[in-house]
Amino acid sequence: MRVFVTGASGWIGSAVVPELIGAGHQVVGLARSDASAEALTAAGAGVVRGTLDDLDVLRGAAADADGVVHLAFKHDIAFSGDFKGAGEADRRAVEVIGEALAGSGRPFTIASGTPAIPGHVATERDGHDPDLAAAARGEAQHTRAATAELTLSLAARGVRSSVVRLAPTNHGEGDNGFVPALIGIAREKGVSGYIGDGTNRWSAAHRLDSAHLFRLALEKAPAGSTLHAVAEEGVPVRVLAEVIGRQLGLPVVSVPAAEADAHFSWLAGQFASNRAASSALTRELLDWRPVQPGLVEDLEQGHYFK
């Protein structure tokens, strides 16, 4: 297939592109900068210059493709507090791509996130908008969940749509997400902390395993599929803190919930949440078998601490 990929030079996208090319697909990636364009060219992909705001560019690239993988998101403005703006841009992009693919039967898969459901291991059957409090605050997880529902609804319009929900950590060498942030906080505070008893869990996957799932989704996921890129159902956050403390030679301590915001800053809410998730249905449906190192094994290799 000729595959159009947004976010093609990002953390997940830069793994998805070689995964697709290695399987014989032709890739054209959206690039908003010279650096992104050069990275795509070096990876063997074609380049379409533009951003998520260039709706005519998105429409044309999708119309010319045999399938689309949408990974781009305005993380920069989301992290600055404009969750609504980032979500609206994401929704507009999906609407335009959906219109270009309508009635074609061509595949369209997007990235979303696994839900945090207290006391429950999230499965593919859980809906895309369980957090009403996040909706009231206009937070990114709500807006992305709404866009995921929109994507799935395209199945009724003749699009083979699917949503790949990513674990809170997609680890690997070069990661700049939650785990490096925790390591930075530990270095700054002089202790490796966890909140309360540290028994809440984060699901995890290596980014190469996640990239493989995006390819499988593009190739054979049924229309309207929700998929989980989850290799490990849940790693206790205390275990993460212990590995970080061991690697940095720092004491491992429990941080009281009342002090979590001061200690962990913007990461406190995520680190306190239970983000355990299953991928049993995904594995059965697409025969996806993660083969990369687990999160703790990856941390023990040391590259996160260089």
Coordinates of C-alpha atoms in Angstrom, one line a residue:
M1 CA 0.0 0.0 0.0
R2 CA 0.8 3.6 -0.4
V3 CA 0.4 4.9 3.2
F4 CA 0.1 8.5 4.4
V5 CA 1.5 8.9 7.9
T6 CA 1.0 12.0 10.1
G7 CA 3.4 12.4 13.0
A8 CA 5.8 10.3 10.9
S9 CA 9.0 11.7 12.5
G10 CA 7.7 11.6 16.1
W11 CA 8.5 9.0 18.8
I12 CA 6.0 6.4 17.6
G13 CA 6.0 7.5 14.0
S14 CA 9.7 7.1 13.5
A15 CA 9.2 3.5 14.4
V16 CA 6.1 3.0 12.4
V17 CA 7.7 4.3 9.1
P18 CA 10.5 1.7 9.0
E19 CA 8.0 -1.0 10.1
L20 CA 5.8 -0.2 7.2
I21 CA 8.6 0.1 4.7
G22 CA 10.1 -3.2 5.9
A23 CA 6.8 -4.9 5.1
G24 CA 6.9 -3.6 1.5
H25 CA 4.6 -0.6 1.9
Q26 CA 5.4 2.8 0.4
V27 CA 5.2 5.6 3.0
V28 CA 4.6 9.3 2.6
G29 CA 5.0 11.3 5.8
L30 CA 3.7 14.7 6.8
A31 CA 6.6 17.0 7.7
R32 CA 6.3 20.4 9.2
S33 CA 10.0 21.2 9.4
D34 CA 13.2 20.7 7.3
A35 CA 14.5 18.4 10.0
S36 CA 11.4 16.2 9.9
A37 CA 11.6 16.1 6.1
E38 CA 15.2 15.1 6.1
A39 CA 14.5 12.3 8.7
L40 CA 11.8 10.9 6.5
T41 CA 13.9 11.0 3.4
A42 CA 16.7 9.2 5.2
A43 CA 14.3 6.5 6.3
G44 CA 13.2 5.9 2.7
A45 CA 9.8 7.7 2.9
G46 CA 8.3 10.4 0.7
V47 CA 7.5 13.8 2.1
V48 CA 4.4 16.0 2.1
R49 CA 5.1 19.4 3.7
G50 CA 2.5 20.8 6.0
T51 CA 0.9 20.8 9.5
L52 CA -2.3 19.6 11.0
D53 CA -3.8 23.0 10.2
D54 CA -3.2 22.5 6.5
L55 CA -6.5 20.8 5.8
D56 CA -6.2 20.8 2.0
V57 CA -2.8 19.1 2.3
L58 CA -4.3 16.4 4.6
R59 CA -7.2 15.9 2.3
G60 CA -5.1 15.6 -0.8
A61 CA -2.5 13.2 0.8
A62 CA -5.3 11.0 2.2
A63 CA -7.1 10.9 -1.2
D64 CA -3.9 9.8 -2.9
A65 CA -3.1 7.0 -0.3
D66 CA -4.3 3.4 0.0
G67 CA -4.4 3.9 3.8
V68 CA -3.7 6.5 6.5
V69 CA -2.0 6.3 9.9
H70 CA -2.7 9.4 12.0
L71 CA -0.2 9.9 14.8
A72 CA 0.3 13.7 14.9
F73 CA -1.0 15.7 17.8
K74 CA -0.2 19.3 18.9
H75 CA 1.6 18.2 22.1
D76 CA 3.3 21.6 22.3
I77 CA 0.1 23.6 22.8
A78 CA -1.5 20.8 24.9
F79 CA 1.4 20.9 27.4
S80 CA 1.1 24.7 27.5
G81 CA -2.5 24.3 28.7
D82 CA -4.5 24.6 25.5
F83 CA -6.0 21.1 25.6
K84 CA -9.1 22.3 23.8
G85 CA -7.1 23.8 20.9
A86 CA -5.0 20.7 20.5
G87 CA -8.1 18.5 20.5
E88 CA -10.0 20.7 18.0
A89 CA -7.1 20.6 15.6
D90 CA -6.9 16.8 16.0
R91 CA -10.6 16.4 15.3
R92 CA -10.5 18.7 12.2
A93 CA -7.7 16.5 10.8
V94 CA -9.6 13.3 11.4
E95 CA -12.8 14.8 9.8
V96 CA -10.9 15.8 6.7
I97 CA -9.1 12.5 6.3
G98 CA -12.3 10.7 6.9
E99 CA -14.1 12.6 4.2
A100 CA -11.3 11.8 1.8
L101 CA -11.5 8.1 2.5
A102 CA -15.3 7.8 2.8
G103 CA -16.8 5.0 0.7
S104 CA -13.5 3.6 -0.3
G105 CA -13.1 0.7 2.2
R106 CA -9.5 1.9 2.8
P107 CA -7.9 1.6 6.2
F108 CA -7.5 4.6 8.6
T109 CA -6.0 4.1 12.0
I110 CA -5.2 6.6 14.7
A111 CA -3.4 6.7 18.0
S112 CA -5.2 7.3 21.3
G113 CA -4.5 6.3 24.9
T114 CA -5.6 3.5 27.2
P115 CA -8.1 4.8 29.8
A116 CA -7.5 5.1 33.5
I117 CA -10.3 3.3 35.2
P118 CA -10.0 3.0 39.1
G119 CA -10.1 -0.6 40.3
H120 CA -10.4 -2.0 36.8
V121 CA -8.0 -3.3 34.2
A122 CA -9.0 -1.5 31.0
T123 CA -9.9 -3.7 28.0
E124 CA -10.6 -3.0 24.4
R125 CA -14.4 -3.1 25.2
D126 CA -14.2 -0.1 27.5
G127 CA -15.5 3.1 25.9
H128 CA -13.3 5.9 24.8
D129 CA -14.6 8.5 27.2
P130 CA -14.8 7.2 30.7
D131 CA -13.5 10.3 32.5
L132 CA -16.3 12.8 32.8
A133 CA -14.2 15.0 35.1
A134 CA -11.6 15.3 32.4
A135 CA -14.3 16.3 30.0
A136 CA -15.5 19.0 32.3
R137 CA -12.0 20.4 32.5
G138 CA -11.4 20.1 28.7
E139 CA -8.4 18.0 29.2
A140 CA -6.5 16.3 26.4
Q141 CA -7.5 12.7 27.3
H142 CA -11.2 13.7 26.8
T143 CA -10.7 15.4 23.5
R144 CA -8.6 12.5 22.1
A145 CA -11.3 10.1 23.3
A146 CA -14.0 12.0 21.5
T147 CA -11.8 12.0 18.3
A148 CA -11.4 8.2 18.7
E149 CA -15.2 7.8 18.8
L150 CA -15.4 9.9 15.6
T151 CA -12.8 7.7 13.9
L152 CA -14.7 4.6 14.8
S153 CA -17.9 6.1 13.5
L154 CA -16.3 6.3 10.0
A155 CA -16.8 2.5 9.7
A156 CA -20.4 3.3 8.9
R157 CA -19.2 5.6 6.1
G158 CA -17.2 2.9 4.3
V159 CA -13.8 3.5 6.0
R160 CA -11.9 0.6 7.6
S161 CA -11.2 2.6 10.7
S162 CA -9.5 1.5 13.9
V163 CA -8.0 3.1 17.0
V164 CA -4.8 1.9 18.6
R165 CA -4.8 2.9 22.3
L166 CA -1.2 3.3 23.5
A167 CA 0.0 2.5 27.0
P168 CA 1.1 5.4 29.2
T169 CA 4.7 4.5 28.5
N170 CA 6.1 3.4 25.1
H171 CA 9.6 2.8 26.1
G172 CA 12.9 2.4 24.3
E173 CA 16.2 4.1 23.6
G174 CA 15.6 7.8 22.9
D175 CA 12.3 8.0 25.0
N176 CA 11.5 11.5 26.2
G177 CA 8.1 10.7 27.9
F178 CA 7.0 9.9 31.4
V179 CA 9.8 7.7 32.5
P180 CA 12.6 10.2 31.7
A181 CA 10.5 12.8 33.5
L182 CA 10.5 10.6 36.6
I183 CA 14.2 10.1 36.3
G184 CA 14.7 13.8 36.1
I185 CA 12.5 14.4 39.2
A186 CA 14.5 11.8 41.1
R187 CA 17.8 13.5 40.2
E188 CA 16.4 16.9 41.2
K189 CA 14.9 15.7 44.5
G190 CA 17.7 13.4 45.5
V191 CA 15.2 10.5 46.1
S192 CA 13.3 8.2 43.8
G193 CA 9.7 8.5 44.9
Y194 CA 6.4 6.8 44.5
I195 CA 3.0 7.9 45.8
G196 CA 1.4 6.2 48.7
D197 CA 2.0 2.4 48.7
G198 CA 3.0 2.5 45.0
T199 CA 0.8 -0.5 44.1
N200 CA -1.1 1.3 41.3
R201 CA 0.1 0.1 37.9
W202 CA 1.1 1.4 34.5
S203 CA 0.7 -0.7 31.4
A204 CA 3.7 -0.5 29.1
A205 CA 4.9 -1.5 25.6
H206 CA 8.2 -1.1 23.7
R207 CA 7.7 1.4 20.9
L208 CA 8.8 -1.2 18.3
D209 CA 6.0 -3.5 19.4
S210 CA 3.6 -0.7 19.2
A211 CA 4.8 0.2 15.7
H212 CA 4.2 -3.5 14.7
L213 CA 0.6 -3.2 15.9
F214 CA 0.0 -0.1 13.9
R215 CA 1.1 -2.1 10.8
L216 CA -1.2 -5.0 11.6
A217 CA -4.1 -2.6 12.2
L218 CA -3.5 -1.0 8.8
E219 CA -3.3 -4.3 7.1
K220 CA -6.1 -6.3 8.6
A221 CA -8.0 -4.7 11.5
P222 CA -11.8 -4.9 10.9
A223 CA -13.7 -1.7 10.5
G224 CA -14.5 -0.1 13.9
S225 CA -11.8 -1.9 15.9
T226 CA -10.4 -0.7 19.2
L227 CA -6.9 -2.1 19.8
H228 CA -4.6 -2.0 22.7
A229 CA -0.8 -1.6 22.2
V230 CA -0.1 -3.1 25.7
A231 CA 2.7 -5.6 26.1
E232 CA 2.6 -5.6 30.0
E233 CA -0.7 -5.3 31.7
G234 CA 0.6 -3.3 34.6
V235 CA 4.0 -2.6 36.2
P236 CA 3.6 -1.3 39.8
V237 CA 4.9 2.3 40.0
R238 CA 6.9 1.3 43.2
V239 CA 8.9 -1.1 41.0
L240 CA 9.7 1.7 38.6
A241 CA 10.8 3.9 41.5
E242 CA 13.0 1.0 42.8
V243 CA 14.7 0.5 39.5
I244 CA 15.3 4.3 39.1
G245 CA 16.7 4.5 42.6
R246 CA 19.0 1.6 42.1
Q247 CA 20.3 2.9 38.8
L248 CA 20.9 6.4 40.2
G249 CA 22.1 5.3 43.6
L250 CA 19.3 7.1 45.4
P251 CA 17.0 6.1 48.3
V252 CA 13.5 5.0 47.3
V253 CA 10.8 6.7 49.3
S254 CA 7.0 6.9 49.6
V255 CA 5.7 10.4 48.9
P256 CA 2.4 11.1 50.8
A257 CA -0.5 11.9 48.5
A258 CA -0.9 15.3 50.0
E259 CA 2.7 16.1 49.0
A260 CA 2.6 14.5 45.5
D261 CA 1.9 17.7 43.6
A262 CA 4.8 19.5 45.1
H263 CA 7.1 16.6 44.5
F264 CA 6.1 15.4 41.1
S265 CA 4.7 18.6 39.7
W266 CA 2.6 18.0 36.4
L267 CA 3.3 14.3 36.6
A268 CA 1.6 13.7 39.9
G269 CA -1.8 12.9 38.6
Q270 CA -0.5 10.4 36.0
F271 CA 1.8 8.8 38.5
A272 CA -1.0 8.3 41.1
S273 CA -3.4 6.9 38.6
N274 CA -4.1 3.2 37.9
R275 CA -3.3 2.7 34.1
A276 CA -3.4 -1.1 34.0
A277 CA -4.8 -2.4 30.7
S278 CA -5.2 -5.7 28.9
S279 CA -4.5 -6.5 25.2
A280 CA -5.9 -10.0 25.2
L281 CA -8.6 -9.2 22.6
T282 CA -6.1 -7.4 20.3
R283 CA -3.7 -10.4 20.4
E284 CA -6.5 -12.8 19.5
L285 CA -7.9 -10.6 16.7
L286 CA -4.6 -9.7 15.0
D287 CA -2.2 -12.3 16.3
W288 CA 0.0 -9.5 17.7
R289 CA 2.9 -10.9 19.8
P290 CA 5.1 -8.4 21.6
V291 CA 8.8 -9.5 21.4
Q292 CA 10.8 -6.5 22.7
P293 CA 12.2 -6.1 26.3
G294 CA 9.7 -5.2 29.0
L295 CA 9.9 -1.9 30.8
V296 CA 12.0 -3.0 33.8
E297 CA 14.4 -4.9 31.5
D298 CA 14.7 -1.9 29.3
L299 CA 15.5 0.4 32.3
E300 CA 18.0 -2.1 33.6
Q301 CA 20.0 -1.8 30.3
G302 CA 21.0 1.7 31.5
H303 CA 20.4 3.8 28.4
Y304 CA 17.8 5.8 30.2
F305 CA 20.4 7.0 32.7
K306 CA 23.2 8.1 30.4

